[in-house]
Amino acid sequence: MSARIDLNADLGEGFGAWRMGDDAGLLDIVTSANVACGFHAGDPDIMVETAAAARARGVAIGAHPGFLDLRGFGRMRIQESPRRIERDIAYQIGALQACAALAGARVTHVKAHGALANLSNEDEAVAEALARAVAGVDRSLVLMVMPGLPAERAGERAGLRLMREVYADRVYVADGTLMPRAMPGSVIHDADEAARRVVRMVDEGAVFTGDGQKISVAIDTVCVHGDNPAALTMTRAVRTKLEAAGLSIRPFAEP
């Protein structure tokens, strides 16, 4: 088992007066925060406040760009050209960089959200657009990807530093992608089950499909979705079990 692991969550996913999840509670547990950049969620106030709260806790700040889909929370597949996708991602990274600067912080990494992330793991052209956007804005940014899929390969070709991610609260299918949310059992809500799964994944360097197949992967970080109703309890359980297994929980990209 690796001696070090990062623990991340997707945060800042409210909009205006509406808030999603317990960001303050999660920031006390995670080591990296992926902050919505205004397209699927988030606004300037939330972005600055989330960056400031992360900085105060020594949590690394990442841009979490998605499709322009506030109504669907970035989970609607929108047909866009690779050039448009590249520019939309760059725009969102820049927006969070500016808001983080107002909070005296800096952006260290990028992780695509929702339908955009799913497409980057299926479509080589979308994966290339993602990698080009990150490299074009700032080559020092780390790209967070699911291992063994097109986004990882595109990041490698672009010469980017990569952070390979597994999910505590999602079930995998045979090609190494996530089971669609619409399918029963695709999202895990039991904190103890999620924590046990994470320790096994990190220990064996693999993800496990819903039907028990093992897929060997490199693992640098573990994600718990901030919009999962059990997120706080689950993230605390995951961290506790990882530390009990002898791992140091630290940000992969130092803030």
mmCIF file of C-alpha atoms in Angstrom:
data_model
loop_
_atom_site.group_PDB
_atom_site.id
_atom_site.type_symbol
_atom_site.label_atom_id
_atom_site.label_comp_id
_atom_site.label_asym_id
_atom_site.label_seq_id
_atom_site.Cartn_x
_atom_site.Cartn_y
_atom_site.Cartn_z
ATOM 1 C CA MET A 1 0.000 0.000 0.000
ATOM 2 C CA SER A 2 1.248 3.476 -0.900
ATOM 3 C CA ALA A 3 2.368 5.526 2.104
ATOM 4 C CA ARG A 4 0.511 8.624 0.890
ATOM 5 C CA ILE A 5 -2.915 9.322 -0.560
ATOM 6 C CA ASP A 6 -4.936 12.439 -1.368
ATOM 7 C CA LEU A 7 -8.617 12.755 -0.438
ATOM 8 C CA ASN A 8 -10.757 15.059 -2.574
ATOM 9 C CA ALA A 9 -14.336 16.303 -2.855
ATOM 10 C CA ASP A 10 -16.268 18.412 -5.358
ATOM 11 C CA LEU A 11 -17.282 21.598 -3.549
ATOM 12 C CA GLY A 12 -18.642 25.108 -4.119
ATOM 13 C CA GLU A 13 -21.558 23.593 -6.020
ATOM 14 C CA GLY A 14 -24.257 25.995 -4.910
ATOM 15 C CA PHE A 15 -25.530 29.027 -6.800
ATOM 16 C CA GLY A 16 -26.733 32.356 -5.396
ATOM 17 C CA ALA A 17 -28.697 31.767 -2.197
ATOM 18 C CA TRP A 18 -28.881 28.023 -2.849
ATOM 19 C CA ARG A 19 -26.185 25.810 -1.307
ATOM 20 C CA MET A 20 -25.217 22.194 -2.000
ATOM 21 C CA GLY A 21 -23.743 19.974 0.711
ATOM 22 C CA ASP A 22 -21.662 20.722 3.810
ATOM 23 C CA ASP A 23 -18.573 22.332 2.315
ATOM 24 C CA ALA A 24 -17.252 23.580 5.661
ATOM 25 C CA GLY A 25 -17.472 20.122 7.185
ATOM 26 C CA LEU A 26 -15.835 18.437 4.206
ATOM 27 C CA LEU A 27 -12.995 20.984 4.119
ATOM 28 C CA ASP A 28 -12.062 19.847 7.626
ATOM 29 C CA ILE A 29 -11.517 16.306 6.287
ATOM 30 C CA VAL A 30 -10.336 16.402 2.653
ATOM 31 C CA THR A 31 -6.957 17.506 1.376
ATOM 32 C CA SER A 32 -8.073 18.720 -2.088
ATOM 33 C CA ALA A 33 -11.208 20.627 -3.111
ATOM 34 C CA ASN A 34 -12.487 20.723 -6.689
ATOM 35 C CA VAL A 35 -14.411 23.989 -6.938
ATOM 36 C CA ALA A 36 -17.269 24.550 -9.398
ATOM 37 C CA CYS A 37 -16.433 27.369 -11.809
ATOM 38 C CA GLY A 38 -19.825 28.861 -12.664
ATOM 39 C CA PHE A 39 -21.026 26.657 -15.534
ATOM 40 C CA HIS A 40 -22.698 23.706 -13.786
ATOM 41 C CA ALA A 41 -22.746 25.431 -10.381
ATOM 42 C CA GLY A 42 -20.905 28.108 -8.457
ATOM 43 C CA ASP A 43 -20.708 31.889 -8.758
ATOM 44 C CA PRO A 44 -18.038 34.501 -7.921
ATOM 45 C CA ASP A 45 -19.097 34.811 -4.267
ATOM 46 C CA ILE A 46 -19.115 31.050 -3.706
ATOM 47 C CA MET A 47 -15.841 30.593 -5.583
ATOM 48 C CA VAL A 48 -13.996 33.231 -3.525
ATOM 49 C CA GLU A 49 -15.494 31.996 -0.245
ATOM 50 C CA THR A 50 -14.686 28.348 -0.984
ATOM 51 C CA ALA A 51 -11.127 29.208 -2.009
ATOM 52 C CA ALA A 52 -10.633 31.246 1.173
ATOM 53 C CA ALA A 53 -12.012 28.454 3.356
ATOM 54 C CA ALA A 54 -9.792 25.880 1.627
ATOM 55 C CA ARG A 55 -6.717 28.077 1.972
ATOM 56 C CA ALA A 56 -7.382 28.557 5.703
ATOM 57 C CA ARG A 57 -7.304 24.784 6.154
ATOM 58 C CA GLY A 58 -4.331 24.032 3.899
ATOM 59 C CA VAL A 59 -6.554 22.280 1.360
ATOM 60 C CA ALA A 60 -5.422 22.315 -2.286
ATOM 61 C CA ILE A 61 -7.792 24.122 -4.664
ATOM 62 C CA GLY A 62 -8.730 22.719 -8.051
ATOM 63 C CA ALA A 63 -10.907 23.981 -10.900
ATOM 64 C CA HIS A 64 -13.957 21.799 -11.566
ATOM 65 C CA PRO A 65 -15.193 22.815 -15.047
ATOM 66 C CA GLY A 66 -18.315 21.377 -16.621
ATOM 67 C CA PHE A 67 -20.848 22.001 -19.352
ATOM 68 C CA LEU A 68 -22.944 25.193 -19.198
ATOM 69 C CA ASP A 69 -25.863 23.404 -17.549
ATOM 70 C CA LEU A 70 -27.051 24.948 -14.289
ATOM 71 C CA ARG A 71 -30.468 23.344 -14.563
ATOM 72 C CA GLY A 72 -29.045 19.839 -15.043
ATOM 73 C CA PHE A 73 -26.077 20.294 -12.662
ATOM 74 C CA GLY A 74 -23.639 19.593 -15.506
ATOM 75 C CA ARG A 75 -24.936 16.069 -15.987
ATOM 76 C CA MET A 76 -26.629 16.724 -19.328
ATOM 77 C CA ARG A 77 -24.565 15.707 -22.364
ATOM 78 C CA ILE A 78 -24.259 18.777 -24.571
ATOM 79 C CA GLN A 79 -22.982 18.437 -28.134
ATOM 80 C CA GLU A 80 -20.135 20.919 -28.565
ATOM 81 C CA SER A 81 -17.127 21.051 -30.855
ATOM 82 C CA PRO A 82 -13.750 20.175 -29.306
ATOM 83 C CA ARG A 83 -12.655 23.781 -29.890
ATOM 84 C CA ARG A 84 -15.653 25.111 -27.968
ATOM 85 C CA ILE A 85 -15.070 22.613 -25.156
ATOM 86 C CA GLU A 86 -11.395 23.625 -24.931
ATOM 87 C CA ARG A 87 -12.263 27.300 -24.680
ATOM 88 C CA ASP A 88 -15.064 26.779 -22.173
ATOM 89 C CA ILE A 89 -12.708 24.799 -19.933
ATOM 90 C CA ALA A 90 -9.990 27.440 -20.210
ATOM 91 C CA TYR A 91 -12.552 30.154 -19.373
ATOM 92 C CA GLN A 92 -13.636 28.316 -16.228
ATOM 93 C CA ILE A 93 -10.084 27.652 -15.059
ATOM 94 C CA GLY A 94 -9.298 31.335 -15.478
ATOM 95 C CA ALA A 95 -12.409 32.340 -13.551
ATOM 96 C CA LEU A 96 -11.413 30.228 -10.558
ATOM 97 C CA GLN A 97 -7.812 31.431 -10.754
ATOM 98 C CA ALA A 98 -9.061 35.019 -10.457
ATOM 99 C CA CYS A 99 -11.421 34.222 -7.581
ATOM 100 C CA ALA A 100 -8.735 32.222 -5.779
ATOM 101 C CA ALA A 101 -6.326 35.153 -6.152
ATOM 102 C CA LEU A 102 -8.849 37.394 -4.390
ATOM 103 C CA ALA A 103 -8.759 34.909 -1.516
ATOM 104 C CA GLY A 104 -4.952 34.904 -1.446
ATOM 105 C CA ALA A 105 -4.864 31.367 -2.824
ATOM 106 C CA ARG A 106 -3.881 29.613 -6.043
ATOM 107 C CA VAL A 107 -5.352 26.889 -8.206
ATOM 108 C CA THR A 108 -3.239 23.728 -8.266
ATOM 109 C CA HIS A 109 -5.223 21.246 -10.349
ATOM 110 C CA VAL A 110 -8.149 20.658 -12.703
ATOM 111 C CA LYS A 111 -10.851 17.974 -12.636
ATOM 112 C CA ALA A 112 -13.657 17.831 -15.195
ATOM 113 C CA HIS A 113 -17.211 17.521 -13.876
ATOM 114 C CA GLY A 114 -20.173 15.323 -14.677
ATOM 115 C CA ALA A 115 -21.078 14.770 -18.321
ATOM 116 C CA LEU A 116 -17.929 16.562 -19.469
ATOM 117 C CA ALA A 117 -15.769 14.193 -17.433
ATOM 118 C CA ASN A 118 -17.700 11.182 -18.694
ATOM 119 C CA LEU A 119 -17.234 12.260 -22.307
ATOM 120 C CA SER A 120 -13.517 12.839 -21.740
ATOM 121 C CA ASN A 121 -13.320 9.207 -20.641
ATOM 122 C CA GLU A 122 -15.059 7.972 -23.795
ATOM 123 C CA ASP A 123 -14.171 10.380 -26.611
ATOM 124 C CA GLU A 124 -10.529 10.975 -27.556
ATOM 125 C CA ALA A 125 -11.337 14.373 -29.117
ATOM 126 C CA VAL A 126 -12.978 15.615 -25.905
ATOM 127 C CA ALA A 127 -10.077 14.228 -23.868
ATOM 128 C CA GLU A 128 -7.624 16.106 -26.095
ATOM 129 C CA ALA A 129 -9.649 19.314 -25.703
ATOM 130 C CA LEU A 130 -9.485 18.964 -21.928
ATOM 131 C CA ALA A 131 -5.730 18.404 -21.947
ATOM 132 C CA ARG A 132 -5.120 21.274 -24.380
ATOM 133 C CA ALA A 133 -7.140 23.661 -22.221
ATOM 134 C CA VAL A 134 -5.191 22.809 -19.077
ATOM 135 C CA ALA A 135 -1.810 22.939 -20.816
ATOM 136 C CA GLY A 136 -2.732 26.163 -22.592
ATOM 137 C CA VAL A 137 -3.716 27.969 -19.400
ATOM 138 C CA ASP A 138 -0.927 26.742 -17.107
ATOM 139 C CA ARG A 139 1.288 23.691 -17.585
ATOM 140 C CA SER A 140 2.008 23.562 -13.860
ATOM 141 C CA LEU A 141 -1.614 22.565 -13.199
ATOM 142 C CA VAL A 142 -2.150 18.910 -12.331
ATOM 143 C CA LEU A 143 -4.886 17.134 -14.299
ATOM 144 C CA MET A 144 -7.048 14.818 -12.189
ATOM 145 C CA VAL A 145 -8.220 11.837 -14.272
ATOM 146 C CA MET A 146 -9.704 8.380 -14.009
ATOM 147 C CA PRO A 147 -6.905 5.886 -14.756
ATOM 148 C CA GLY A 148 -6.727 3.812 -17.920
ATOM 149 C CA LEU A 149 -9.090 5.993 -19.960
ATOM 150 C CA PRO A 150 -8.770 8.590 -22.772
ATOM 151 C CA ALA A 151 -8.371 11.611 -20.454
ATOM 152 C CA GLU A 152 -5.330 10.008 -18.844
ATOM 153 C CA ARG A 153 -3.780 9.242 -22.223
ATOM 154 C CA ALA A 154 -4.437 12.767 -23.496
ATOM 155 C CA GLY A 155 -2.865 14.259 -20.380
ATOM 156 C CA GLU A 156 0.204 12.084 -20.834
ATOM 157 C CA ARG A 157 0.542 13.158 -24.475
ATOM 158 C CA ALA A 158 0.256 16.804 -23.410
ATOM 159 C CA GLY A 159 3.063 16.322 -20.881
ATOM 160 C CA LEU A 160 0.869 17.212 -17.926
ATOM 161 C CA ARG A 161 1.378 15.976 -14.409
ATOM 162 C CA LEU A 162 -1.501 13.630 -13.604
ATOM 163 C CA MET A 163 -3.409 12.749 -10.447
ATOM 164 C CA ARG A 164 -5.234 9.419 -10.889
ATOM 165 C CA GLU A 165 -8.533 9.202 -9.073
ATOM 166 C CA VAL A 166 -10.863 6.507 -7.767
ATOM 167 C CA TYR A 167 -14.333 6.992 -6.317
ATOM 168 C CA ALA A 168 -15.473 5.967 -2.857
ATOM 169 C CA ASP A 169 -19.172 6.304 -3.595
ATOM 170 C CA ARG A 170 -19.555 4.986 -7.145
ATOM 171 C CA VAL A 171 -19.664 1.529 -8.741
ATOM 172 C CA TYR A 172 -17.467 0.654 -11.732
ATOM 173 C CA VAL A 173 -18.235 -1.299 -14.906
ATOM 174 C CA ALA A 174 -16.010 -3.563 -16.996
ATOM 175 C CA ASP A 175 -14.321 -0.828 -19.088
ATOM 176 C CA GLY A 176 -13.169 1.039 -15.968
ATOM 177 C CA THR A 177 -15.785 3.787 -16.216
ATOM 178 C CA LEU A 178 -18.562 4.491 -13.738
ATOM 179 C CA MET A 179 -21.930 2.777 -13.787
ATOM 180 C CA PRO A 180 -24.505 5.346 -15.018
ATOM 181 C CA ARG A 181 -26.282 7.089 -12.162
ATOM 182 C CA ALA A 182 -29.661 6.071 -13.558
ATOM 183 C CA MET A 183 -28.893 2.407 -12.865
ATOM 184 C CA PRO A 184 -29.940 1.001 -9.468
ATOM 185 C CA GLY A 185 -27.001 0.537 -7.104
ATOM 186 C CA SER A 186 -24.669 2.863 -9.024
ATOM 187 C CA VAL A 187 -24.189 5.220 -6.055
ATOM 188 C CA ILE A 188 -23.038 3.960 -2.654
ATOM 189 C CA HIS A 189 -24.640 5.606 0.375
ATOM 190 C CA ASP A 190 -23.340 3.378 3.186
ATOM 191 C CA ALA A 191 -20.279 5.040 4.733
ATOM 192 C CA ASP A 192 -18.730 1.853 6.137
ATOM 193 C CA GLU A 193 -19.114 0.012 2.846
ATOM 194 C CA ALA A 194 -17.516 2.879 0.955
ATOM 195 C CA ALA A 195 -14.598 3.053 3.398
ATOM 196 C CA ARG A 196 -13.963 -0.692 3.161
ATOM 197 C CA ARG A 197 -14.012 -0.489 -0.645
ATOM 198 C CA VAL A 198 -11.531 2.383 -0.653
ATOM 199 C CA VAL A 199 -9.036 0.616 1.583
ATOM 200 C CA ARG A 200 -9.236 -2.466 -0.641
ATOM 201 C CA MET A 201 -8.772 -0.380 -3.813
ATOM 202 C CA VAL A 202 -5.730 1.432 -2.441
ATOM 203 C CA ASP A 203 -4.287 -1.745 -0.908
ATOM 204 C CA GLU A 204 -4.604 -3.764 -4.135
ATOM 205 C CA GLY A 205 -4.048 -0.931 -6.614
ATOM 206 C CA ALA A 206 -7.289 -1.721 -8.400
ATOM 207 C CA VAL A 207 -10.940 -0.866 -8.842
ATOM 208 C CA PHE A 208 -13.665 -3.489 -8.656
ATOM 209 C CA THR A 209 -16.733 -3.685 -10.859
ATOM 210 C CA GLY A 210 -20.259 -4.309 -9.707
ATOM 211 C CA ASP A 211 -19.952 -7.942 -10.819
ATOM 212 C CA GLY A 212 -16.641 -8.488 -9.017
ATOM 213 C CA GLN A 213 -14.053 -7.971 -11.751
ATOM 214 C CA LYS A 214 -10.693 -6.479 -10.743
ATOM 215 C CA ILE A 215 -9.057 -3.771 -12.871
ATOM 216 C CA SER A 216 -5.506 -2.839 -11.861
ATOM 217 C CA VAL A 217 -4.914 0.935 -11.809
ATOM 218 C CA ALA A 218 -2.591 3.559 -10.343
ATOM 219 C CA ILE A 219 -4.250 5.529 -7.511
ATOM 220 C CA ASP A 220 -3.187 8.965 -6.243
ATOM 221 C CA THR A 221 -6.435 10.334 -4.848
ATOM 222 C CA VAL A 222 -9.848 9.208 -3.617
ATOM 223 C CA CYS A 223 -13.038 11.207 -4.249
ATOM 224 C CA VAL A 224 -16.268 11.404 -2.282
ATOM 225 C CA HIS A 225 -18.916 13.462 -4.093
ATOM 226 C CA GLY A 226 -19.936 16.488 -2.062
ATOM 227 C CA ASP A 227 -23.549 16.203 -3.275
ATOM 228 C CA ASN A 228 -23.926 12.685 -1.859
ATOM 229 C CA PRO A 229 -26.293 12.989 1.159
ATOM 230 C CA ALA A 230 -23.884 10.792 3.124
ATOM 231 C CA ALA A 231 -20.804 12.763 2.024
ATOM 232 C CA LEU A 232 -19.665 14.051 5.418
ATOM 233 C CA THR A 233 -20.055 10.757 7.262
ATOM 234 C CA MET A 234 -18.579 8.829 4.357
ATOM 235 C CA THR A 235 -15.548 11.086 3.912
ATOM 236 C CA ARG A 236 -14.782 10.928 7.624
ATOM 237 C CA ALA A 237 -15.065 7.115 7.566
ATOM 238 C CA VAL A 238 -12.828 6.858 4.497
ATOM 239 C CA ARG A 239 -10.152 9.055 6.053
ATOM 240 C CA THR A 240 -10.278 7.185 9.362
ATOM 241 C CA LYS A 241 -9.862 3.790 7.704
ATOM 242 C CA LEU A 242 -7.071 4.965 5.403
ATOM 243 C CA GLU A 243 -5.144 6.418 8.340
ATOM 244 C CA ALA A 244 -5.736 3.242 10.335
ATOM 245 C CA ALA A 245 -4.202 1.346 7.411
ATOM 246 C CA GLY A 246 -1.037 3.425 7.788
ATOM 247 C CA LEU A 247 -1.503 6.013 5.036
ATOM 248 C CA SER A 248 -0.611 9.683 5.289
ATOM 249 C CA ILE A 249 -3.487 11.815 3.969
ATOM 250 C CA ARG A 250 -1.927 14.770 2.160
ATOM 251 C CA PRO A 251 -2.725 16.887 -0.894
ATOM 252 C CA PHE A 252 -1.219 15.532 -4.108
ATOM 253 C CA ALA A 253 -0.705 19.061 -5.430
ATOM 254 C CA GLU A 254 0.684 21.098 -2.541
ATOM 255 C CA PRO A 255 -1.416 24.256 -1.924
#
